[in-house]
XYZ file of N, CA and C in Angstrom:
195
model
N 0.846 -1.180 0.000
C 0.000 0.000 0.000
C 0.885 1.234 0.000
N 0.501 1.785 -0.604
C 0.887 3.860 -1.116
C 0.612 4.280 0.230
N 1.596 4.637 1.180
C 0.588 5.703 1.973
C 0.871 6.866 1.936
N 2.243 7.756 0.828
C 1.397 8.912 0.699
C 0.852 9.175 -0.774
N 0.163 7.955 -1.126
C -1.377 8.740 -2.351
C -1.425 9.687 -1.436
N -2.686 10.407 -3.073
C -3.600 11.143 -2.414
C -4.630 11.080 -1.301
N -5.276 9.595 -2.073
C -6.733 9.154 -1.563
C -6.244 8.756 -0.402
N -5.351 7.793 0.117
C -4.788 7.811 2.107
C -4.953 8.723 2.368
N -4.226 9.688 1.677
C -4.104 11.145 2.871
C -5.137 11.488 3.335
N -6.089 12.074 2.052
C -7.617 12.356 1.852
C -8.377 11.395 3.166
N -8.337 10.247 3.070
C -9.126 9.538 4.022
C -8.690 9.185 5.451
N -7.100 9.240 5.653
C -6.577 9.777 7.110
C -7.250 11.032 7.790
N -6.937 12.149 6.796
C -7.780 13.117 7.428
C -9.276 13.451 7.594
N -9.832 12.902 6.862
C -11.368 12.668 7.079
C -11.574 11.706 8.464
N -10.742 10.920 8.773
C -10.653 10.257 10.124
C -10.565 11.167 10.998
N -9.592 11.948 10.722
C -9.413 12.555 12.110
C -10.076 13.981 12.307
N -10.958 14.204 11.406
C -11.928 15.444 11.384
C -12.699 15.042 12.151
N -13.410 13.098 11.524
C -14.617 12.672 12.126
C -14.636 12.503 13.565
N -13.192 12.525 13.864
C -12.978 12.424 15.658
C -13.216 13.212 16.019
N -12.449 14.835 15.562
C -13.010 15.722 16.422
C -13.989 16.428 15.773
N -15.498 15.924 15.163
C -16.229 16.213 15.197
C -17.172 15.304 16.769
N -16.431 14.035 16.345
C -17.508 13.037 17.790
C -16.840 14.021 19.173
N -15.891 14.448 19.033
C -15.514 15.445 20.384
C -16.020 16.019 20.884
N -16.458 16.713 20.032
C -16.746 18.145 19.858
C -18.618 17.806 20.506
N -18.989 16.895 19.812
C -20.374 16.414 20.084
C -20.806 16.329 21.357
N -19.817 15.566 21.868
C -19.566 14.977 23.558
C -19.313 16.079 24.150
N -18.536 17.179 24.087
C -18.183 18.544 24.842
C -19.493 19.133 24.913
N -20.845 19.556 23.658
C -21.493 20.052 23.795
C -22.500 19.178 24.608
N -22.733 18.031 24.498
C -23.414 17.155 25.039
C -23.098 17.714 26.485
N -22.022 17.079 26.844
C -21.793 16.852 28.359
C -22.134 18.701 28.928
N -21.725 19.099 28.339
C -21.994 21.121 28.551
C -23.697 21.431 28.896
N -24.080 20.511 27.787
C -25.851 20.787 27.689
C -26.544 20.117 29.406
N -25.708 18.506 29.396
C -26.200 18.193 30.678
C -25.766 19.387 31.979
N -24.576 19.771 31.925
C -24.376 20.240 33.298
C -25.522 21.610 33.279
N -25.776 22.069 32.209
C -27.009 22.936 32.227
C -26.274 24.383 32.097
N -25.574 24.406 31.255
C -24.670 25.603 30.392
C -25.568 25.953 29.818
N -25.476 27.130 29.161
C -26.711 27.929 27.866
C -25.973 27.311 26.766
N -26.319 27.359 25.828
C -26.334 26.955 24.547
C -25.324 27.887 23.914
N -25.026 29.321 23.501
C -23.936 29.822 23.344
C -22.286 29.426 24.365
N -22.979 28.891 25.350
C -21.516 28.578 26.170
C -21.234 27.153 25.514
N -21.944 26.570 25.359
C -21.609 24.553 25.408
C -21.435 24.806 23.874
N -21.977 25.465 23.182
C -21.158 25.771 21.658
C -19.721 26.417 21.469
N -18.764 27.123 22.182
C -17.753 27.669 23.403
C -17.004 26.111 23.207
N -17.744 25.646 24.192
C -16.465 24.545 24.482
C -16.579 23.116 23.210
N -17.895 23.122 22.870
C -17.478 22.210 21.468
C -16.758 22.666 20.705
N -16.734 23.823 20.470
C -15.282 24.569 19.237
C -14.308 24.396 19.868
N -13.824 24.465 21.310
C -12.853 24.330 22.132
C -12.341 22.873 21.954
N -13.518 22.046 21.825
C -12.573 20.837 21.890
C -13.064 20.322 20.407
N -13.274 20.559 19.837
C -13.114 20.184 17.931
C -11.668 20.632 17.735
N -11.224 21.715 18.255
C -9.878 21.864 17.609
C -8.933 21.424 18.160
N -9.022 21.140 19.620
C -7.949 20.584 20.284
C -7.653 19.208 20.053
N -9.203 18.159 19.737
C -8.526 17.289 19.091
C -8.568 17.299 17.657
N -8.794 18.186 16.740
C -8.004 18.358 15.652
C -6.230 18.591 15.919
N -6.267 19.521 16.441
C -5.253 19.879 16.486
C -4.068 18.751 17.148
N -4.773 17.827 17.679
C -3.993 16.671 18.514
C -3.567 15.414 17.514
N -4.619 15.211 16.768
C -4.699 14.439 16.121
C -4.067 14.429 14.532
N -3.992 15.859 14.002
C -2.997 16.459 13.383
C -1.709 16.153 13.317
N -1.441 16.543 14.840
C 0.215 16.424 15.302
C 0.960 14.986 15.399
N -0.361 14.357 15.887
C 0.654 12.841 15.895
C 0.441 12.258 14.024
N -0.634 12.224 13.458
C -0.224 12.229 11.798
C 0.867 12.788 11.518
N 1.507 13.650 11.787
C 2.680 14.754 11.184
C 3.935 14.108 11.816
N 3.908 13.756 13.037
C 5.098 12.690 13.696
C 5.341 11.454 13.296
N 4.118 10.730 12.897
C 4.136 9.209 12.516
C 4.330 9.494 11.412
N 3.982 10.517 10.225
C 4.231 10.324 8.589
C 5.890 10.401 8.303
N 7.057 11.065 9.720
C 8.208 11.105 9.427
C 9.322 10.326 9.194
């Protein structure tokens, strides 16, 4: 297997979007239960969509070396 095609790359990172989209889900989720307003628990789902983007990013970029 190619792993750097395009289409790997393409579908590595669609993996790791789809993670921190389920993150991001769970942050607002768990935000909504503790009984946050809805502009705040939207706050910390962007907060944690990018952190594990941003996490999940970094170790792709270490392991592709």
């Amino acid at each position: 297997m190619n792993y750097g095609s395009t289409a790997f790359l393409l579908l590595v990172l669609a993996v790791a979007v789809l993670f921190a989209i389920v993150a991001a889900v769970i942050a607002f989720g768990l935000a909504r239960w503790e009984g946050v307003a809805i502009p705040a628990a939207l706050s910390r789902s962007a907060v944690a969509f990018a952190a594990a983007l941003t996490l999940c990013l970094a170790v792709l970029a270490a392991v592709g070396r």
